Amino acid sequence: GKVNHPNLSTTLLLNHELRYGNAYRLEEVVAKAASVSSLVVISGAVMPEDVNRHSRDWSDVVKPLAESVYDVKSFLDLTEKYGYDVPVGLMSFGIEGDPKAHHLESLRVFREWELESGD
């Protein structure tokens, strides 16, 4: 249901949707969350069948974008299809290595996607 407070919203996190088994119904999730989401958060991930849904280790669904086997761009395309005009964040919790290096590499990948989309 809706909460009658215009200042309340949610965040659509790709890693949570994958972790909780929603990979095959992402279009439905994205469509339903469109009116209440004020942020989209992405990260690289393994393929849905390889997600360890019962682990406390999130490294399967929180990877640099350049290391993603999962098609993150298709998720972003869904958010565009359903009219999301919100910021996109990058989840990097627990990624090992130099944060600046993996952030810059993920930003490079993200910008390539924007160029492909003509944004």
Short mmCIF file of N, CA and C in Angstrom, two decimals:
data_model
loop_
_atom_site.label_atom_id
_atom_site.label_comp_id
_atom_site.label_asym_id
_atom_site.label_seq_id
_atom_site.Cartn_x
_atom_site.Cartn_y
_atom_site.Cartn_z
N GLY A 1 0.80 -1.18 0.00
CA GLY A 1 0.00 0.00 0.00
C GLY A 1 0.85 1.25 0.00
N LYS A 2 0.20 2.39 -0.20
CA LYS A 2 0.90 3.66 -0.23
C LYS A 2 0.81 4.34 1.12
N VAL A 3 1.87 5.02 1.47
CA VAL A 3 1.90 5.84 2.67
C VAL A 3 1.63 7.26 2.23
N ASN A 4 0.75 7.93 2.89
CA ASN A 4 0.35 9.26 2.46
C ASN A 4 1.32 10.33 2.97
N HIS A 5 2.59 10.17 2.62
CA HIS A 5 3.62 11.15 2.98
C HIS A 5 4.52 11.33 1.77
N PRO A 6 4.47 12.49 1.12
CA PRO A 6 5.24 12.69 -0.12
C PRO A 6 6.75 12.67 0.07
N ASN A 7 7.22 12.81 1.30
CA ASN A 7 8.67 12.83 1.53
C ASN A 7 9.24 11.44 1.83
N LEU A 8 8.42 10.40 1.78
CA LEU A 8 8.90 9.05 2.00
C LEU A 8 9.07 8.33 0.67
N SER A 9 10.17 7.62 0.54
CA SER A 9 10.41 6.86 -0.68
C SER A 9 11.25 5.64 -0.34
N THR A 10 11.54 4.87 -1.35
CA THR A 10 12.37 3.68 -1.17
C THR A 10 13.52 3.71 -2.16
N THR A 11 14.43 2.80 -1.98
CA THR A 11 15.56 2.63 -2.89
C THR A 11 15.44 1.26 -3.52
N LEU A 12 15.63 1.20 -4.82
CA LEU A 12 15.61 -0.07 -5.54
C LEU A 12 17.06 -0.54 -5.67
N LEU A 13 17.41 -1.61 -4.96
CA LEU A 13 18.77 -2.13 -4.94
C LEU A 13 18.86 -3.42 -5.73
N LEU A 14 19.60 -3.40 -6.81
CA LEU A 14 19.74 -4.60 -7.64
C LEU A 14 20.27 -5.77 -6.83
N ASN A 15 21.28 -5.55 -5.99
CA ASN A 15 21.86 -6.67 -5.25
C ASN A 15 20.83 -7.34 -4.33
N HIS A 16 19.93 -6.57 -3.74
CA HIS A 16 18.90 -7.16 -2.89
C HIS A 16 17.90 -7.95 -3.72
N GLU A 17 17.52 -7.41 -4.86
CA GLU A 17 16.56 -8.13 -5.71
C GLU A 17 17.14 -9.46 -6.19
N LEU A 18 18.42 -9.46 -6.55
CA LEU A 18 19.06 -10.71 -6.97
C LEU A 18 19.19 -11.68 -5.80
N ARG A 19 19.61 -11.17 -4.65
CA ARG A 19 19.80 -12.02 -3.47
C ARG A 19 18.51 -12.68 -3.04
N TYR A 20 17.39 -11.98 -3.17
CA TYR A 20 16.13 -12.52 -2.68
C TYR A 20 15.33 -13.24 -3.77
N GLY A 21 16.00 -13.57 -4.87
CA GLY A 21 15.40 -14.44 -5.86
C GLY A 21 14.49 -13.77 -6.87
N ASN A 22 14.60 -12.47 -7.04
CA ASN A 22 13.71 -11.75 -7.94
C ASN A 22 14.28 -11.52 -9.34
N ALA A 23 15.35 -12.20 -9.68
CA ALA A 23 15.99 -11.98 -10.98
C ALA A 23 15.04 -12.22 -12.14
N TYR A 24 14.16 -13.19 -12.02
CA TYR A 24 13.29 -13.55 -13.13
C TYR A 24 11.96 -12.80 -13.13
N ARG A 25 11.81 -11.89 -12.17
CA ARG A 25 10.62 -11.03 -12.15
C ARG A 25 11.01 -9.57 -11.96
N LEU A 26 12.22 -9.23 -12.41
CA LEU A 26 12.71 -7.86 -12.23
C LEU A 26 11.82 -6.83 -12.91
N GLU A 27 11.28 -7.15 -14.08
CA GLU A 27 10.44 -6.15 -14.74
C GLU A 27 9.23 -5.82 -13.87
N GLU A 28 8.63 -6.82 -13.27
CA GLU A 28 7.49 -6.58 -12.38
C GLU A 28 7.91 -5.74 -11.18
N VAL A 29 9.04 -6.06 -10.57
CA VAL A 29 9.53 -5.32 -9.40
C VAL A 29 9.82 -3.87 -9.78
N VAL A 30 10.53 -3.67 -10.89
CA VAL A 30 10.88 -2.32 -11.33
C VAL A 30 9.61 -1.52 -11.62
N ALA A 31 8.66 -2.12 -12.28
CA ALA A 31 7.41 -1.43 -12.61
C ALA A 31 6.66 -1.02 -11.34
N LYS A 32 6.55 -1.93 -10.39
CA LYS A 32 5.80 -1.63 -9.16
C LYS A 32 6.50 -0.63 -8.27
N ALA A 33 7.84 -0.60 -8.29
CA ALA A 33 8.59 0.30 -7.40
C ALA A 33 8.79 1.68 -8.00
N ALA A 34 8.44 1.87 -9.26
CA ALA A 34 8.74 3.13 -9.95
C ALA A 34 8.18 4.35 -9.24
N SER A 35 6.97 4.29 -8.78
CA SER A 35 6.33 5.48 -8.20
C SER A 35 6.81 5.81 -6.80
N VAL A 36 7.54 4.88 -6.17
CA VAL A 36 7.95 5.11 -4.78
C VAL A 36 9.46 5.11 -4.58
N SER A 37 10.22 4.98 -5.67
CA SER A 37 11.68 4.92 -5.56
C SER A 37 12.32 6.25 -5.89
N SER A 38 13.27 6.66 -5.05
CA SER A 38 13.98 7.91 -5.31
C SER A 38 15.46 7.67 -5.56
N LEU A 39 15.87 6.41 -5.62
CA LEU A 39 17.25 6.06 -5.87
C LEU A 39 17.30 4.63 -6.41
N VAL A 40 18.18 4.40 -7.37
CA VAL A 40 18.46 3.06 -7.88
C VAL A 40 19.92 2.77 -7.57
N VAL A 41 20.20 1.60 -7.03
CA VAL A 41 21.57 1.22 -6.69
C VAL A 41 21.93 -0.05 -7.45
N ILE A 42 23.08 0.01 -8.13
CA ILE A 42 23.53 -1.12 -8.94
C ILE A 42 24.87 -1.63 -8.42
N SER A 43 25.20 -2.82 -8.85
CA SER A 43 26.51 -3.42 -8.61
C SER A 43 26.63 -4.59 -9.57
N GLY A 44 27.84 -5.01 -9.79
CA GLY A 44 28.06 -6.20 -10.59
C GLY A 44 27.59 -7.42 -9.81
N ALA A 45 27.35 -8.51 -10.53
CA ALA A 45 26.85 -9.72 -9.87
C ALA A 45 27.15 -10.95 -10.72
N VAL A 46 27.01 -12.09 -10.07
CA VAL A 46 27.08 -13.37 -10.77
C VAL A 46 25.73 -13.61 -11.44
N MET A 47 25.61 -14.67 -12.20
CA MET A 47 24.34 -15.02 -12.81
C MET A 47 23.35 -15.43 -11.71
N PRO A 48 22.05 -15.19 -11.92
CA PRO A 48 21.06 -15.49 -10.88
C PRO A 48 21.13 -16.90 -10.32
N GLU A 49 21.39 -17.87 -11.17
CA GLU A 49 21.44 -19.26 -10.67
C GLU A 49 22.65 -19.51 -9.77
N ASP A 50 23.63 -18.60 -9.78
CA ASP A 50 24.82 -18.75 -8.95
C ASP A 50 24.78 -17.91 -7.68
N VAL A 51 23.70 -17.16 -7.48
CA VAL A 51 23.56 -16.34 -6.28
C VAL A 51 23.35 -17.24 -5.08
N ASN A 52 24.13 -17.01 -4.02
CA ASN A 52 23.98 -17.77 -2.79
C ASN A 52 22.97 -17.04 -1.92
N ARG A 53 21.72 -17.42 -2.02
CA ARG A 53 20.64 -16.69 -1.38
C ARG A 53 20.64 -16.79 0.14
N HIS A 54 21.44 -17.66 0.71
CA HIS A 54 21.40 -17.84 2.16
C HIS A 54 22.71 -17.48 2.83
N SER A 55 23.54 -16.70 2.17
CA SER A 55 24.85 -16.35 2.70
C SER A 55 24.86 -14.94 3.28
N ARG A 56 25.74 -14.72 4.24
CA ARG A 56 25.99 -13.37 4.73
C ARG A 56 27.07 -12.68 3.91
N ASP A 57 27.70 -13.43 3.04
CA ASP A 57 28.73 -12.89 2.14
C ASP A 57 28.04 -12.38 0.89
N TRP A 58 28.09 -11.07 0.68
CA TRP A 58 27.39 -10.45 -0.44
C TRP A 58 28.27 -10.32 -1.68
N SER A 59 29.44 -10.93 -1.69
CA SER A 59 30.37 -10.74 -2.80
C SER A 59 29.85 -11.32 -4.12
N ASP A 60 28.82 -12.15 -4.08
CA ASP A 60 28.24 -12.68 -5.31
C ASP A 60 27.39 -11.64 -6.03
N VAL A 61 26.84 -10.69 -5.27
CA VAL A 61 25.95 -9.68 -5.86
C VAL A 61 26.45 -8.25 -5.64
N VAL A 62 27.66 -8.12 -5.11
CA VAL A 62 28.29 -6.80 -4.97
C VAL A 62 29.70 -6.92 -5.52
N LYS A 63 29.81 -6.61 -6.81
CA LYS A 63 31.08 -6.67 -7.53
C LYS A 63 31.26 -5.38 -8.31
N PRO A 64 32.49 -5.04 -8.67
CA PRO A 64 32.66 -3.93 -9.60
C PRO A 64 31.92 -4.24 -10.90
N LEU A 65 31.41 -3.21 -11.56
CA LEU A 65 30.64 -3.44 -12.78
C LEU A 65 31.44 -4.16 -13.85
N ALA A 66 32.74 -3.90 -13.93
CA ALA A 66 33.58 -4.55 -14.94
C ALA A 66 33.73 -6.05 -14.70
N GLU A 67 33.45 -6.50 -13.49
CA GLU A 67 33.56 -7.92 -13.16
C GLU A 67 32.22 -8.64 -13.19
N SER A 68 31.18 -7.94 -13.58
CA SER A 68 29.84 -8.53 -13.57
C SER A 68 29.66 -9.53 -14.70
N VAL A 69 29.09 -10.67 -14.35
CA VAL A 69 28.66 -11.64 -15.34
C VAL A 69 27.19 -11.36 -15.67
N TYR A 70 26.46 -10.89 -14.67
CA TYR A 70 25.07 -10.52 -14.84
C TYR A 70 24.97 -9.24 -15.69
N ASP A 71 23.94 -9.14 -16.51
CA ASP A 71 23.74 -8.00 -17.39
C ASP A 71 23.07 -6.85 -16.63
N VAL A 72 23.88 -6.05 -15.95
CA VAL A 72 23.38 -4.93 -15.15
C VAL A 72 22.72 -3.88 -16.04
N LYS A 73 23.24 -3.71 -17.24
CA LYS A 73 22.66 -2.71 -18.15
C LYS A 73 21.21 -3.03 -18.46
N SER A 74 20.85 -4.29 -18.55
CA SER A 74 19.45 -4.64 -18.82
C SER A 74 18.55 -4.19 -17.67
N PHE A 75 19.06 -4.24 -16.44
CA PHE A 75 18.32 -3.74 -15.29
C PHE A 75 18.12 -2.23 -15.40
N LEU A 76 19.19 -1.52 -15.77
CA LEU A 76 19.08 -0.07 -15.95
C LEU A 76 18.13 0.27 -17.08
N ASP A 77 18.13 -0.53 -18.14
CA ASP A 77 17.20 -0.32 -19.24
C ASP A 77 15.75 -0.44 -18.76
N LEU A 78 15.50 -1.36 -17.83
CA LEU A 78 14.15 -1.49 -17.27
C LEU A 78 13.76 -0.24 -16.49
N THR A 79 14.70 0.31 -15.72
CA THR A 79 14.36 1.51 -14.96
C THR A 79 14.05 2.67 -15.91
N GLU A 80 14.74 2.72 -17.02
CA GLU A 80 14.44 3.76 -18.02
C GLU A 80 13.07 3.52 -18.64
N LYS A 81 12.78 2.28 -18.97
CA LYS A 81 11.49 1.92 -19.57
C LYS A 81 10.33 2.36 -18.69
N TYR A 82 10.49 2.24 -17.37
CA TYR A 82 9.42 2.57 -16.44
C TYR A 82 9.53 3.98 -15.86
N GLY A 83 10.31 4.82 -16.52
CA GLY A 83 10.29 6.24 -16.21
C GLY A 83 11.05 6.70 -14.98
N TYR A 84 11.98 5.91 -14.51
CA TYR A 84 12.77 6.34 -13.37
C TYR A 84 13.64 7.53 -13.81
N ASP A 85 13.51 8.63 -13.11
CA ASP A 85 14.35 9.79 -13.34
C ASP A 85 14.98 10.13 -11.99
N VAL A 86 15.77 9.19 -11.50
CA VAL A 86 16.35 9.29 -10.16
C VAL A 86 17.85 9.02 -10.25
N PRO A 87 18.59 9.42 -9.22
CA PRO A 87 20.03 9.11 -9.24
C PRO A 87 20.29 7.61 -9.22
N VAL A 88 21.45 7.24 -9.76
CA VAL A 88 21.91 5.85 -9.75
C VAL A 88 23.15 5.80 -8.87
N GLY A 89 23.11 4.95 -7.86
CA GLY A 89 24.25 4.77 -6.98
C GLY A 89 24.96 3.46 -7.27
N LEU A 90 26.16 3.35 -6.79
CA LEU A 90 26.96 2.14 -6.95
C LEU A 90 27.19 1.50 -5.59
N MET A 91 26.75 0.27 -5.43
CA MET A 91 26.98 -0.47 -4.19
C MET A 91 28.39 -1.06 -4.25
N SER A 92 29.16 -0.79 -3.22
CA SER A 92 30.53 -1.31 -3.20
C SER A 92 30.90 -1.90 -1.84
N PHE A 93 29.91 -2.14 -1.00
CA PHE A 93 30.15 -2.68 0.33
C PHE A 93 30.92 -4.00 0.25
N GLY A 94 32.03 -4.06 0.93
CA GLY A 94 32.79 -5.30 1.05
C GLY A 94 33.67 -5.66 -0.12
N ILE A 95 33.70 -4.85 -1.18
CA ILE A 95 34.57 -5.17 -2.31
C ILE A 95 36.02 -4.96 -1.87
N GLU A 96 36.81 -5.99 -2.05
CA GLU A 96 38.21 -5.90 -1.65
C GLU A 96 39.02 -5.15 -2.69
N GLY A 97 40.17 -4.67 -2.27
CA GLY A 97 41.04 -3.94 -3.18
C GLY A 97 40.90 -2.44 -2.98
N ASP A 98 41.56 -1.70 -3.84
CA ASP A 98 41.59 -0.25 -3.75
C ASP A 98 40.23 0.33 -4.15
N PRO A 99 39.50 0.96 -3.22
CA PRO A 99 38.18 1.49 -3.54
C PRO A 99 38.20 2.49 -4.70
N LYS A 100 39.20 3.35 -4.73
CA LYS A 100 39.26 4.34 -5.80
C LYS A 100 39.39 3.65 -7.16
N ALA A 101 40.22 2.61 -7.23
CA ALA A 101 40.43 1.90 -8.49
C ALA A 101 39.15 1.22 -8.97
N HIS A 102 38.46 0.50 -8.09
CA HIS A 102 37.26 -0.20 -8.57
C HIS A 102 36.10 0.77 -8.81
N HIS A 103 36.06 1.89 -8.08
CA HIS A 103 35.03 2.90 -8.38
C HIS A 103 35.26 3.53 -9.75
N LEU A 104 36.51 3.87 -10.05
CA LEU A 104 36.81 4.47 -11.35
C LEU A 104 36.51 3.51 -12.49
N GLU A 105 36.82 2.23 -12.30
CA GLU A 105 36.55 1.24 -13.33
C GLU A 105 35.04 1.07 -13.52
N SER A 106 34.29 1.03 -12.44
CA SER A 106 32.84 0.91 -12.55
C SER A 106 32.24 2.16 -13.20
N LEU A 107 32.76 3.32 -12.88
CA LEU A 107 32.29 4.56 -13.50
C LEU A 107 32.56 4.55 -15.00
N ARG A 108 33.70 4.01 -15.41
CA ARG A 108 34.02 3.89 -16.83
C ARG A 108 32.99 3.02 -17.53
N VAL A 109 32.67 1.88 -16.93
CA VAL A 109 31.68 0.97 -17.51
C VAL A 109 30.32 1.66 -17.59
N PHE A 110 29.91 2.33 -16.53
CA PHE A 110 28.63 3.02 -16.49
C PHE A 110 28.56 4.08 -17.59
N ARG A 111 29.62 4.83 -17.77
CA ARG A 111 29.64 5.87 -18.81
C ARG A 111 29.58 5.25 -20.21
N GLU A 112 30.20 4.10 -20.41
CA GLU A 112 30.07 3.40 -21.70
C GLU A 112 28.62 3.04 -21.98
N TRP A 113 27.90 2.58 -20.95
CA TRP A 113 26.49 2.25 -21.11
C TRP A 113 25.69 3.49 -21.49
N GLU A 114 26.00 4.61 -20.84
CA GLU A 114 25.29 5.86 -21.16
C GLU A 114 25.53 6.25 -22.62
N LEU A 115 26.76 6.10 -23.09
CA LEU A 115 27.06 6.44 -24.47
C LEU A 115 26.31 5.52 -25.43
N GLU A 116 26.24 4.23 -25.10
CA GLU A 116 25.50 3.28 -25.94
C GLU A 116 24.02 3.64 -26.01
N SER A 117 23.49 4.17 -24.90
CA SER A 117 22.07 4.52 -24.83
C SER A 117 21.78 5.89 -25.41
N GLY A 118 22.85 6.66 -25.65
CA GLY A 118 22.66 8.00 -26.18
C GLY A 118 22.26 9.02 -25.15
N ASP A 119 22.47 8.72 -23.87
CA ASP A 119 22.12 9.66 -22.80
C ASP A 119 23.17 10.72 -22.60
#
